[in-house]
Short mmCIF file of C-alpha atoms in Angstrom, two decimals:
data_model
loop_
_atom_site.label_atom_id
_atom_site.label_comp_id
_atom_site.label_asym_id
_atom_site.label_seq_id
_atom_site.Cartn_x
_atom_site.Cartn_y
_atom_site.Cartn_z
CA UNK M 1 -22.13 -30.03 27.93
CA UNK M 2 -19.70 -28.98 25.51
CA UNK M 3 -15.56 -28.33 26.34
CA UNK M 4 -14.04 -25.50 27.78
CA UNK M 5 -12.75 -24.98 24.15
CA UNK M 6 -16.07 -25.82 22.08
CA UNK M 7 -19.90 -23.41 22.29
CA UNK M 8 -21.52 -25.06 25.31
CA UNK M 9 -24.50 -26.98 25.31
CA UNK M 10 -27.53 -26.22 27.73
CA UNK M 11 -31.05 -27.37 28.33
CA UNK M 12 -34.15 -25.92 27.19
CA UNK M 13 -35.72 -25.11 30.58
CA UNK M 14 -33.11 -22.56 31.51
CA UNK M 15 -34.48 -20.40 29.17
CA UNK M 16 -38.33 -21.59 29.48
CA UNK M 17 -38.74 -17.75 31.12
CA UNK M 18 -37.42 -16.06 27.92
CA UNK M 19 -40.21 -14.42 25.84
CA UNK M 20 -38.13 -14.09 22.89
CA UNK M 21 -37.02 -17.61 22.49
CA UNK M 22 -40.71 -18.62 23.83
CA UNK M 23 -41.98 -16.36 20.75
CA UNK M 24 -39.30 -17.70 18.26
CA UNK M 25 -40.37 -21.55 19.34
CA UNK M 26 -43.50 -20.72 18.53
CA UNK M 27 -42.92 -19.12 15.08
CA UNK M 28 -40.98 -22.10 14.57
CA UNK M 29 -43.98 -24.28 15.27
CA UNK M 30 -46.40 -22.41 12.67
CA UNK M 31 -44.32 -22.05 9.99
CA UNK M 32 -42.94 -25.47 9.55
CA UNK M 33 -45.47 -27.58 11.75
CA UNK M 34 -42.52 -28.99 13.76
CA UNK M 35 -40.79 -27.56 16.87
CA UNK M 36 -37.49 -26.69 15.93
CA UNK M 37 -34.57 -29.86 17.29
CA UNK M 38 -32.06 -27.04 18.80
CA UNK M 39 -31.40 -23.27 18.75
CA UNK M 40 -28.34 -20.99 19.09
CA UNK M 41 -27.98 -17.72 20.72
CA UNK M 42 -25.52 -15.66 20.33
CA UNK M 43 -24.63 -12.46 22.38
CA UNK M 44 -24.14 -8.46 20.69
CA UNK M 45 -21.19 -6.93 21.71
CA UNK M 46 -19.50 -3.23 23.10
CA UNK M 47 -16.50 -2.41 22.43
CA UNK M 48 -15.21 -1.11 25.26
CA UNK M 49 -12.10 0.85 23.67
CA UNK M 50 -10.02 -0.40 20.69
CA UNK M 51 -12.07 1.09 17.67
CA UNK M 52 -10.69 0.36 13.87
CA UNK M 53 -7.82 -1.02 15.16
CA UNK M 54 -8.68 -4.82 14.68
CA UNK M 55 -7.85 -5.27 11.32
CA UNK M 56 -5.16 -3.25 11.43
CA UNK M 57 -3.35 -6.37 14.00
CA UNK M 58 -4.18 -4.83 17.63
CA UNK M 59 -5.81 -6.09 20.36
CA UNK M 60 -9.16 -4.48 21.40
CA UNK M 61 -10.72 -4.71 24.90
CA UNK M 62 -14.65 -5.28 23.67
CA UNK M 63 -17.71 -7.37 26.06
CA UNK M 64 -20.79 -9.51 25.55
CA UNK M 65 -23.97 -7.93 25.92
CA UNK M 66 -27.04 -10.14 27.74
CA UNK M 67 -28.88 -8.80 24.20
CA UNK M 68 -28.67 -11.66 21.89
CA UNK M 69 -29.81 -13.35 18.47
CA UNK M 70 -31.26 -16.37 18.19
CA UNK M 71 -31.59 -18.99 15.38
CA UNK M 72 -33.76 -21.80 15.74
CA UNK M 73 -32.91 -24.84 13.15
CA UNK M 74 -34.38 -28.11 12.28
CA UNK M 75 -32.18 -30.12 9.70
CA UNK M 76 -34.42 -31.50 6.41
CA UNK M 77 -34.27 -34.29 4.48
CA UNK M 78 -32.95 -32.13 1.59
CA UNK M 79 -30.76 -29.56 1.05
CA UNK M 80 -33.48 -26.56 1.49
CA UNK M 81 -32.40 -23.45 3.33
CA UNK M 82 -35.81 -22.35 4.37
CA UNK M 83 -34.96 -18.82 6.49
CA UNK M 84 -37.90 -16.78 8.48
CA UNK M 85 -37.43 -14.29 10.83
CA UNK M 86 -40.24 -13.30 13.46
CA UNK M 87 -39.85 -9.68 12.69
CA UNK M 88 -42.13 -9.15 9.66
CA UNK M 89 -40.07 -6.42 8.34
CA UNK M 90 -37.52 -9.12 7.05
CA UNK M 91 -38.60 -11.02 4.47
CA UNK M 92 -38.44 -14.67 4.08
CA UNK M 93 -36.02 -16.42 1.79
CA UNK M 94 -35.79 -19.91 0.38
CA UNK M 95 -32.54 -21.36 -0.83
CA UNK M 96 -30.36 -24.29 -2.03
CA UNK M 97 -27.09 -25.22 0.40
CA UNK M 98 -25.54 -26.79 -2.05
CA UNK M 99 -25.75 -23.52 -4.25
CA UNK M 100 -25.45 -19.99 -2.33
CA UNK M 101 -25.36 -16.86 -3.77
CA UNK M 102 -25.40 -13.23 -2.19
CA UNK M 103 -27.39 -10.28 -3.65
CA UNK M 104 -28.17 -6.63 -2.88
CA UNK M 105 -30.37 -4.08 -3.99
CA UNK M 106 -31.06 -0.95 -3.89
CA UNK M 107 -30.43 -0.57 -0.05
CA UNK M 108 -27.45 -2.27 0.40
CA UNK M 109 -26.95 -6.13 1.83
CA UNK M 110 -30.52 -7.99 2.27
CA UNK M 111 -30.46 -9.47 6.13
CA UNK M 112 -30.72 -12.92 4.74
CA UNK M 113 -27.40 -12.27 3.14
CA UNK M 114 -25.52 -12.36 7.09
CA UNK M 115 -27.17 -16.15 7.58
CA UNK M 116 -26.18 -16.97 4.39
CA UNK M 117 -21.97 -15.45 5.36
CA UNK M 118 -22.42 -18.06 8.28
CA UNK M 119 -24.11 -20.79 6.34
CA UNK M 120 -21.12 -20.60 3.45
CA UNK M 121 -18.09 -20.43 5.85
CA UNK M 122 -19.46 -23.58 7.44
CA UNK M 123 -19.77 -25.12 4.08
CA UNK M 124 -17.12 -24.61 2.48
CA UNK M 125 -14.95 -25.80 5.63
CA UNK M 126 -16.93 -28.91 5.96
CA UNK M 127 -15.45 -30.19 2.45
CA UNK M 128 -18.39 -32.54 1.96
CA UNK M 129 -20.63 -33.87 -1.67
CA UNK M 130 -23.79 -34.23 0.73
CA UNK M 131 -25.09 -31.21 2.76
CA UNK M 132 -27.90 -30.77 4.49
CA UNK M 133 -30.99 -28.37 4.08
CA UNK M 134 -32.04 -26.41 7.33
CA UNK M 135 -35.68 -24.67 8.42
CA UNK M 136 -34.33 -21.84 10.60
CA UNK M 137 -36.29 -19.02 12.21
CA UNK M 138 -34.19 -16.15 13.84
CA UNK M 139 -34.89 -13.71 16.34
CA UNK M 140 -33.19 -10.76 18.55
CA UNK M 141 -33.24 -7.82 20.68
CA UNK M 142 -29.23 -6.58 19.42
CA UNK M 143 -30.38 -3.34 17.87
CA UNK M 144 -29.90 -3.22 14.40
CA UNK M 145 -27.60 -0.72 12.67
CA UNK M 146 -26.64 0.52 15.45
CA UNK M 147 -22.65 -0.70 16.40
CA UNK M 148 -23.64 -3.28 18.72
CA UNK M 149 -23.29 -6.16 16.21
CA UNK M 150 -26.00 -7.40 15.32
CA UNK M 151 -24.76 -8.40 11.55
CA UNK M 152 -22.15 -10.52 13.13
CA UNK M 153 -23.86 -11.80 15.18
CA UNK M 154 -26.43 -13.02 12.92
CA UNK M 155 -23.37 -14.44 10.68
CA UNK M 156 -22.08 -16.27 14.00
CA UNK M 157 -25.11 -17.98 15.19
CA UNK M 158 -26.01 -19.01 11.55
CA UNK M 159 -22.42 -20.36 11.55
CA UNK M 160 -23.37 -22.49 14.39
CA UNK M 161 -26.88 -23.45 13.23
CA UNK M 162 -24.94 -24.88 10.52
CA UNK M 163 -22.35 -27.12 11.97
CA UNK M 164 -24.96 -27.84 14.73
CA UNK M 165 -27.33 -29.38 12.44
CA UNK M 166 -23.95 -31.14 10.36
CA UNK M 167 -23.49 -32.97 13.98
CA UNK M 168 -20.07 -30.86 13.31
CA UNK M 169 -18.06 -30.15 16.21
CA UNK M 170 -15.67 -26.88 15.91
CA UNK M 171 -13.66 -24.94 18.68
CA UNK M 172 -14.24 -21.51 19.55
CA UNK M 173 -11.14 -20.02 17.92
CA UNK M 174 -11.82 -21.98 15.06
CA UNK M 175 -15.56 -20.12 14.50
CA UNK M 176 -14.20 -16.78 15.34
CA UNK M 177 -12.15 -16.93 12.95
CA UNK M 178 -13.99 -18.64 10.04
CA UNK M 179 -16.63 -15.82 11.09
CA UNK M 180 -14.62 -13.11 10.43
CA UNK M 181 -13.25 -14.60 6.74
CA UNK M 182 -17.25 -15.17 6.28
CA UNK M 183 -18.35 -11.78 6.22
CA UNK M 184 -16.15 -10.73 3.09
CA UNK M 185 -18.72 -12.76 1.23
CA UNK M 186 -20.55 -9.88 1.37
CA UNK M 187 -17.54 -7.32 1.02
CA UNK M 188 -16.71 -6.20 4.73
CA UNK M 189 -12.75 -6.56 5.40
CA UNK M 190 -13.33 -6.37 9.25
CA UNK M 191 -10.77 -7.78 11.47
CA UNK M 192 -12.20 -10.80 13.64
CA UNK M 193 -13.41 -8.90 17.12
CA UNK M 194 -16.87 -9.24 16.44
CA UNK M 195 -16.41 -12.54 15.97
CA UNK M 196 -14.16 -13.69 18.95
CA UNK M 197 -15.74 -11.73 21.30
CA UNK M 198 -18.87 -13.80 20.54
CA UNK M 199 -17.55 -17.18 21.08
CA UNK M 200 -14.94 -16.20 23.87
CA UNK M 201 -17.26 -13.98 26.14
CA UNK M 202 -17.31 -14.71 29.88
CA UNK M 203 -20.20 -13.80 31.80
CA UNK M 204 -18.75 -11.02 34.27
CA UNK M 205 -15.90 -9.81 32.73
CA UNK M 206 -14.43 -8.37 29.36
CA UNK M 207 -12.11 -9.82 27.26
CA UNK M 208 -8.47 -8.30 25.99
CA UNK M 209 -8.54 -9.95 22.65
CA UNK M 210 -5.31 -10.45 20.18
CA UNK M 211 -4.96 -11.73 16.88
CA UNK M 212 -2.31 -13.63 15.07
CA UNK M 213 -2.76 -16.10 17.33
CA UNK M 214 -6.09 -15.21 18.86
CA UNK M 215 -6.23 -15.14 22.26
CA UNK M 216 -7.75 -14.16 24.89
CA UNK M 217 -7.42 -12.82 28.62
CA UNK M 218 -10.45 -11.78 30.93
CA UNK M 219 -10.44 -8.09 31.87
CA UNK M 220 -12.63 -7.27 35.08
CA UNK M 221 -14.09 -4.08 35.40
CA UNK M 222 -13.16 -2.48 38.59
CA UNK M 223 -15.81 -2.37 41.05
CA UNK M 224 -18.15 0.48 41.62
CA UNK M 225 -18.15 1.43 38.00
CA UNK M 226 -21.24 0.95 35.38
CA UNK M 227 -21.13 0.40 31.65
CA UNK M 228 -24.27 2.61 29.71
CA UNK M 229 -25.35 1.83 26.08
CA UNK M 230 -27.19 4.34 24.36
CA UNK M 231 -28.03 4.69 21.04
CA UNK M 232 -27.95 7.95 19.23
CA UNK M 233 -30.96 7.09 16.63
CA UNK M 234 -28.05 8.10 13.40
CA UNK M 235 -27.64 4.77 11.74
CA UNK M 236 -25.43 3.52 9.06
CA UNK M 237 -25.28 0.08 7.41
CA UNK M 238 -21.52 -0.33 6.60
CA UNK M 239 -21.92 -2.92 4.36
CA UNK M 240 -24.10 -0.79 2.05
CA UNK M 241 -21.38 1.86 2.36
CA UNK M 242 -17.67 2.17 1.36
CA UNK M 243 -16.60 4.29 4.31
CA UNK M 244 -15.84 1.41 6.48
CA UNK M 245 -14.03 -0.43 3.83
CA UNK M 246 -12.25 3.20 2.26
CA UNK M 247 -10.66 3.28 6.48
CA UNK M 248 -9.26 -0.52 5.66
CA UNK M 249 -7.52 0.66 2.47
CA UNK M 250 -6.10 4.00 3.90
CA UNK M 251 -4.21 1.91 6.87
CA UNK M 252 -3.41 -0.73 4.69
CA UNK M 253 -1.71 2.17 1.74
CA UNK M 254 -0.31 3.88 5.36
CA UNK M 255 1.31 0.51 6.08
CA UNK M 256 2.83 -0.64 2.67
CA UNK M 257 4.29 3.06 2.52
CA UNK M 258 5.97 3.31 6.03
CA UNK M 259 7.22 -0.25 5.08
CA UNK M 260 9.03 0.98 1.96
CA UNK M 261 10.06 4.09 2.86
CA UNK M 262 11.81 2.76 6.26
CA UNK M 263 13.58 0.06 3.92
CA UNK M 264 11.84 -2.90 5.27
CA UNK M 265 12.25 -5.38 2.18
CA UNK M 266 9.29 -7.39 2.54
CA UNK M 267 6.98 -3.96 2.01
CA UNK M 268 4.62 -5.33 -0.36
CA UNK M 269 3.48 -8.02 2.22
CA UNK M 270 3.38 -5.97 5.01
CA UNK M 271 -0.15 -4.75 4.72
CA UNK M 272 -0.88 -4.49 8.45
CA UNK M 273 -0.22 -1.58 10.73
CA UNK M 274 1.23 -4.01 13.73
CA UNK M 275 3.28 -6.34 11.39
CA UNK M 276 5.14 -3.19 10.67
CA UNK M 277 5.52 -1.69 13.82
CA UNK M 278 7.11 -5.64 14.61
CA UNK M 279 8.99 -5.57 11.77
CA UNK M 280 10.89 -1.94 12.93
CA UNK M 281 11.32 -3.00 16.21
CA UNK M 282 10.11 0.24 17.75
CA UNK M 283 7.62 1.17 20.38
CA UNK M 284 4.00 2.76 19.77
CA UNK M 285 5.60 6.02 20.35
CA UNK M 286 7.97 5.91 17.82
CA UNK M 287 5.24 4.39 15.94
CA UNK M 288 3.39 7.29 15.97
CA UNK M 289 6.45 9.88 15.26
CA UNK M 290 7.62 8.12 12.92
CA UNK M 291 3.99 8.47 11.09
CA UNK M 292 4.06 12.00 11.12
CA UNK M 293 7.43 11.88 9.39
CA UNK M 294 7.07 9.95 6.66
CA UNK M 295 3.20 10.67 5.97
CA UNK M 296 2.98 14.26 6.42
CA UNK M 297 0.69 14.88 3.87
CA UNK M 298 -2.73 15.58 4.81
CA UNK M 299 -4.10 14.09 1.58
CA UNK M 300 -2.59 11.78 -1.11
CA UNK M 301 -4.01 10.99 -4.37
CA UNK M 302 -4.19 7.99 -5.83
CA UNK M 303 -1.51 9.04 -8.50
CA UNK M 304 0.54 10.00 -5.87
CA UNK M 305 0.53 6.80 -3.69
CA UNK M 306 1.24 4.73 -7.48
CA UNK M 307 4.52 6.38 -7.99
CA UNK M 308 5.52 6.30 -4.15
CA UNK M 309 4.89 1.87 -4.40
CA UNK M 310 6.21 1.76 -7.89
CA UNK M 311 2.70 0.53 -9.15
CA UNK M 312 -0.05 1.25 -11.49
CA UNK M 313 -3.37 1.77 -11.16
CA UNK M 314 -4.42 -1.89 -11.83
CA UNK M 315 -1.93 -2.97 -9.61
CA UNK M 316 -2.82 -0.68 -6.95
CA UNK M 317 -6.19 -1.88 -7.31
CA UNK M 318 -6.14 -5.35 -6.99
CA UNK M 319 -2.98 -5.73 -4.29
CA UNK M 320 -4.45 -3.49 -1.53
CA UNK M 321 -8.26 -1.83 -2.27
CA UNK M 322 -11.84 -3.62 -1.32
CA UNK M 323 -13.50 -3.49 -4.59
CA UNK M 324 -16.07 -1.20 -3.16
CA UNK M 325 -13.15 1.55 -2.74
CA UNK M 326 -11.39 1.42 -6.43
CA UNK M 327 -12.97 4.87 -7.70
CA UNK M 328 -11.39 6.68 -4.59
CA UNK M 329 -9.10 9.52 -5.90
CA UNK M 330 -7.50 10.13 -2.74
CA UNK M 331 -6.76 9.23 1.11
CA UNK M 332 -5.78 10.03 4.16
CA UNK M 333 -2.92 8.27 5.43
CA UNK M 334 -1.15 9.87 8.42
CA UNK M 335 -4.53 10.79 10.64
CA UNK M 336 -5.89 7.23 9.95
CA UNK M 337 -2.54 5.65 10.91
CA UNK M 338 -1.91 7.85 14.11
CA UNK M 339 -5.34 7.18 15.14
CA UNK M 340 -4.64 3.27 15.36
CA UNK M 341 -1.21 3.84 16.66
CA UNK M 342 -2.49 6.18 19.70
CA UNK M 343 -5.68 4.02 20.03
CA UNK M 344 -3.71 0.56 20.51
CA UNK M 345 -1.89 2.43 23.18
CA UNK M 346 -4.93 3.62 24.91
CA UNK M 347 -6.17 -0.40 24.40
CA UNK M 348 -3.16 -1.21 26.25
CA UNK M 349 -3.47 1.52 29.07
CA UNK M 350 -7.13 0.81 29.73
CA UNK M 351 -6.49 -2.65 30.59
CA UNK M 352 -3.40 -2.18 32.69
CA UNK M 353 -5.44 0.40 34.19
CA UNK M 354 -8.24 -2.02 35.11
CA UNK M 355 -5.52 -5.48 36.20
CA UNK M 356 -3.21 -3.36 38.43
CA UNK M 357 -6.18 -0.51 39.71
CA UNK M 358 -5.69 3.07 38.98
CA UNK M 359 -8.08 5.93 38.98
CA UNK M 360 -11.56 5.48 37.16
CA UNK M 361 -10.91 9.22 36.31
CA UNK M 362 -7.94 7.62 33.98
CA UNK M 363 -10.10 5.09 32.06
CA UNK M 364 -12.89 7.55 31.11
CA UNK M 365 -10.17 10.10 30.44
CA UNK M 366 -8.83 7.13 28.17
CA UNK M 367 -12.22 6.92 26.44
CA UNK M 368 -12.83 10.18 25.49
CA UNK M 369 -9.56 10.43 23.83
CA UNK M 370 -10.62 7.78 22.16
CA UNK M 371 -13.82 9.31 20.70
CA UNK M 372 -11.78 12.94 19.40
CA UNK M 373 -9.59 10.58 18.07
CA UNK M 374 -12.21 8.95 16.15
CA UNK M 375 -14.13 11.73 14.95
CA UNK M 376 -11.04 14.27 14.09
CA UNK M 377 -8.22 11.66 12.97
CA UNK M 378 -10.53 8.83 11.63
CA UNK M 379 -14.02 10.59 11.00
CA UNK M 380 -16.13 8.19 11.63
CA UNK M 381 -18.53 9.48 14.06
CA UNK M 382 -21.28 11.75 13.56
CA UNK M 383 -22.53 15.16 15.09
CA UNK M 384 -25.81 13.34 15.92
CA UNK M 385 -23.25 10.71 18.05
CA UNK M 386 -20.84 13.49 19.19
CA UNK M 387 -24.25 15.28 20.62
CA UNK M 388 -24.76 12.24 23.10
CA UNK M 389 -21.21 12.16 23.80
CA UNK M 390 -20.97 15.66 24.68
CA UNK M 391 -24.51 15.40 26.98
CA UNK M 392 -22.93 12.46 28.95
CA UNK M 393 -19.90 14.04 29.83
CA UNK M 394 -21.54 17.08 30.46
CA UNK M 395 -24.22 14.72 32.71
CA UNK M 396 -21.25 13.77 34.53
CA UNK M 397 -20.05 10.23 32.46
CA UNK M 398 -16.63 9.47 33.50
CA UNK M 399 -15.88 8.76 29.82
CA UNK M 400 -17.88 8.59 27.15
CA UNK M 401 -17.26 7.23 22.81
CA UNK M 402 -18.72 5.84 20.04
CA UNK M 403 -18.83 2.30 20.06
CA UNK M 404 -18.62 0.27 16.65
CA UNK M 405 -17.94 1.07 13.24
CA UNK M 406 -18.96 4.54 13.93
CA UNK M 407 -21.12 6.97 11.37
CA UNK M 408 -24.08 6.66 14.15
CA UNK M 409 -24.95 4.16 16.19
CA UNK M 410 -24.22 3.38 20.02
CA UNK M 411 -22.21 5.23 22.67
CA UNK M 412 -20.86 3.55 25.55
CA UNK M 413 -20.43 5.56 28.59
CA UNK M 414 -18.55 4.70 31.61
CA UNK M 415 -19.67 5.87 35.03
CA UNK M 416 -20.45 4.85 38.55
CA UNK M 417 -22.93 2.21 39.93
CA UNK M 418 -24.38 5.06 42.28
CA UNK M 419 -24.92 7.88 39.51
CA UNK M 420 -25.83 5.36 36.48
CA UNK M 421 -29.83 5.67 36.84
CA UNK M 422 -28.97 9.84 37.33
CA UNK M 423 -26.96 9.86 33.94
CA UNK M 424 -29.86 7.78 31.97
CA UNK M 425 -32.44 10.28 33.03
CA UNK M 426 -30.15 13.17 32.33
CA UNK M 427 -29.94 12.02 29.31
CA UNK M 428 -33.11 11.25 28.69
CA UNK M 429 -34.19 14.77 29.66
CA UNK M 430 -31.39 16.75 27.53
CA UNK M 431 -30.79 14.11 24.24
CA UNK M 432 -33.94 11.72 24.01
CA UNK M 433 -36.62 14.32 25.11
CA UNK M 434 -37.18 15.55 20.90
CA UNK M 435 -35.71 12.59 19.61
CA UNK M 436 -38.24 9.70 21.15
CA UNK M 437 -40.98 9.01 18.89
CA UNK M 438 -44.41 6.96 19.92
CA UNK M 439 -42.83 4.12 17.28
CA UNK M 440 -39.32 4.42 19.47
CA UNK M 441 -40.81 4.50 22.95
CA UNK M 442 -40.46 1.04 23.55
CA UNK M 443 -37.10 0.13 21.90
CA UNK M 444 -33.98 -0.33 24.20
CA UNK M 445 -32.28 2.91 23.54
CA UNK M 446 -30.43 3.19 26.81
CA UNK M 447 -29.24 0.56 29.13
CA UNK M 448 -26.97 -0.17 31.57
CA UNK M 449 -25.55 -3.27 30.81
CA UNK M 450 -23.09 -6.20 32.48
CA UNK M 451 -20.97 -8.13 30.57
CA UNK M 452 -22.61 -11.42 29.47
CA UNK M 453 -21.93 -15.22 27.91
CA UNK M 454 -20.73 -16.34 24.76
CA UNK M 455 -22.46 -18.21 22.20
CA UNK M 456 -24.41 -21.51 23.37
CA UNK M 457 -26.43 -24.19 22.32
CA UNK M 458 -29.91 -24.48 23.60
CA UNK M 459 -31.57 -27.88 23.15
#
C-alpha cells in the first residue's frame, strides 16, 4: 500500500463519504464517459512559524491541513492533456505532453499553468521518447489565494497524477523536491516547504522541516492548545506579482554582500542566508549583529550594490535577480536579512518549546513576534491581515500571524481547546460582521483545524 518512503496507496471506499471526491467522480464520468482509473489528493498547508525563511536555507515548522485538492486521471491512448476542473470559474484546457508551454495574461498565471508545473517536472525527470496523454479533472476546498497553498498543491498532486498514470514510482523526498524546482516554470523562486510538507505530513502532528538534505522530524503540539485558520478576505496572487520574488533577491544581494565583506572567498556562490551563517561559523545572534553592521543602510540602490560586488548591471542581473525583479532600483537588505535571522531563531525556539514543554504563553509570544517581524522588517502583510491579527489577540489568541507568503491571505492563531469556539465567534462578531457577504457566507473562512495526512493515492 505504498512504502514508508513512497505516497501511499488506499482504497476507494474510505473516501465513498466524501462529497467532493463523490462530485469530482462524477464530473469525471460526464466529461469523458469513463470513470476516472485513480485519483490523488493532496493536503493545503499552515505554516505554523518559519515565514520567508525557506529559501533562504532554514528550517520551518509548517502542518497539513484535512483541506485538500484532488486530481482525478485516466491515462489515454495518446499524448492528450485534457484538464477540467469542477469549479466553472476555471476554464478548461487541452494540451500536448509531449509539448508544454506556460502562458499568462492579463491577470497573472492561468490555474492550468500549476498542473502543467507538476505535469513538466514529472516529464522531464522521466527522460522518456513516449509519454502518455492524461484526462484529469481536479477539485478542492484549499482556499485559493489565500496562503494556505493551494497553487502548490495543485502543482504536487498534478506531479503525482503524472507519475501515477507513467506506472512511475518516486519517493517522497524525491517529489518534494522536484515540486519545488517545478514551480519556477512559472517564475516563483520559493524554497521547497510547500512542497515537503505535502508529501511528509503526518496525521496528528507537525513537521520541523530542513533542507539541504531534507528532512524531517514530527513536532506535536502540546496538549490543550488549538490551531485557528482564518482568512482575512485581502488576497494576493504572488505569482502575478514581483513582491514575493523582489524578498528572494533582497536576501540573496544581503547574502552575497555579508559574504564579501566578511572575506569569505567563495562570496559569489554563497547566495543563501544559512550557507553563510555556516560558512562564518557564528551563531544566529551574531548573525543578526553582524547584519546590522555591515548592512546598515536602510536602502541600497542598485548602483550601489554593483560597485559593492564588483559587477555591472548585466551581471547583477542575470547572477542573482528573478527576471520579474530586474527594473528594481533599489532594496532593502538589512530588515529583510534580520527578519530571517530572528525568524529561524524563533523556528528553532518554537519547537524546543513544544519537544521539551514550556509555557503556551511562550509559543504565542513567539508568534506574534513573528508577525511585527513580518510586517515592519519584511512588509509583507497587510493592514486588512494586521486587523485580524490585532482582533485575535485582543479576543484573547495566545499568538496570532500571518501565515504564507503574506500581502493578505490567512492568519493562524494559536489558542486553547476550551476558548477556541469563544475566539471564532469573537471574531466573527468584531472582524467578519461587515466583511461577510451573501456570496462569502458559505466559504470556510474560519476553522479550527488538526494537523492532517500527506499526499495519497486513492484507487
Amino acid at each position: 500500500m505504498g512504502s514508508v518512503d513512497t505516497p501511499s496507496v488506499v482504497p476507494l471506499d474510505k473516501y465513498k463519504n466524501d462529497p467532493l471526491l463523490q462530485n469530482l467522480v462524477g464530473k469525471f464520468n460526464e466529461s469523458y464517459g469513463v470513470p476516472p482509473t485513480f485519483i490523488v489528493c493532496v493536503p493545503g498547508r499552515v505554516n505554523l512559524i518559519g515565514e520567508h525563511i525557506d529559501y533562504c536555507g532554514y528550517s520551518v515548522l509548517p502542518m497539513a491541513l484535512e483541506q485538500h485538492i484532488l486530481i482525478a486521471g485516466k491515462a489515454t491512448d495518446d499524448s492528450t492533456i485534457n484538464l477540467i476542473n469542477i469549479n466553472p470559474k476555471y476554464a478548461p484546457f487541452k494540451g500536448n505532453i509531449m509539448s508544454l508551454s506556460f502562458n499568462t495574461n492579463d491577470d497573472g498565471v492561468q490555474w492550468h499553468n500549476y498542473v502543467l508545473c507538476g505535469i513538466k517536472g514529472v516529464v522531464e525527470s522521466l527522460n522518456e521518447q513516449t509519454l502518455q496523454g492524461i484526462n484529469l479533472a481536479v477539485a478542492g476546498n484549499v482556499l485559493p489565494n489565500s496562503g494556505l497553498s493551494s497553487s502548490s498543491a495543485l502543482v504536487c498532486a498534478a506531479a503525482l497524477a503524472t507519475a501515477h498514470a507513467h506506472k512511475k514510482t518516486f519517493s517522497k523526498q524525491e517529489l518534494s523536491s522536484l515540486c519545488a524546482q517545478s514551480e519556477r516554470y512559472i517564475g516563483t523562486e520559493g524554497g521547497g516547504m510547500d512542497q515537503a510538507i505535502a508529501f511528509l505530513a503526518n496525521k496528528g502532528c507537525a513537521k520541523h522541516i530542513s533542507f539541504k538534505p531534507l528532512r524531517a522530524e514530527d513536532v506535536e503540539i502540546p496538549s490543550g492548545l488549538a490551531i485557528l485558520v482564518a482568512h482575512s478576505f485581502a488576497e494576493l496572487n504572488k505569482a502575478a506579482s514581483d513582491q514575493f520574488n523582489q524578498r528572494v533577491a533582497e536576501c540573496r544581494l544581503a547574502s552575497v554582500i555579508l559574504a564579501k565583506k566578511t572575506g569569505l572567498q567563495n562570496w559569489k556562490d554563497l547566495t543563501v542566508l544559512a550557507d553563510v551563517q555556516r560558512e562564518l561559523k557564528v551563531s544566529l545572534p551574531d548573525a543578526i549583529l553582524k547584519t546590522a553592521e555591515i548592512l546598515s543602510k536602510d536602502v541600497f540602490t542598485k548602483e550601489e550594490i554593483c560597485e559593492i560586488l564588483g559587477v555591472d548591471t548585466n551581471d547583477l542581473d542575470s547572477s542573482y535577480l528573478p527576471v520579474n525583479t530586474r527594473s528594481r532600483k533599489s532594496f532593502k537588505l538589512c530588515q529583510r536579512a534580520t527578519h530571517v535571522f530572528e525568524e529561524a531563531l524563533r523556528v528553532s525556539q518554537f519547537k524546543d518549546i513544544c519537544k521539551n514543554g514550556g509555557s503556551s504563553k511562550e509559543l504565542g509570544h513567539l508568534m506574534n513576534l513573528s508577525h511585527d517581524s513580518l510586517r515592519d522588517l519584511y512588509e509583507c502583510s497587510h493592514p486588512q491581515l494586521d486587523e485580524l491579527v490585532s482582533a485575535a489577540r485582543k479576543s484573547g489568541a495566545l499568538g496570532a500571524r500571518l501565515t504564507g507568503a503574506g500581502w493578505g491571505g490567512c492568519m493562524v492563531a494559536l489558542t486553547t481547546e476550551e476558548h477556541a469556539e469563544t475566539l471564532i465567534s469573537s471574531l466573527k462578531e468584531k472582524f467578519y460582521s461587515t466583511l461577510i457577504t451573501e456570496d462569502k457566507r458559505d466559504e470556510p473562512f474560519i476553522f479550527q483545524t488538526l494537523p492532517g495526512n500527506g499526499a495519497v493515492i486513492i484507487q
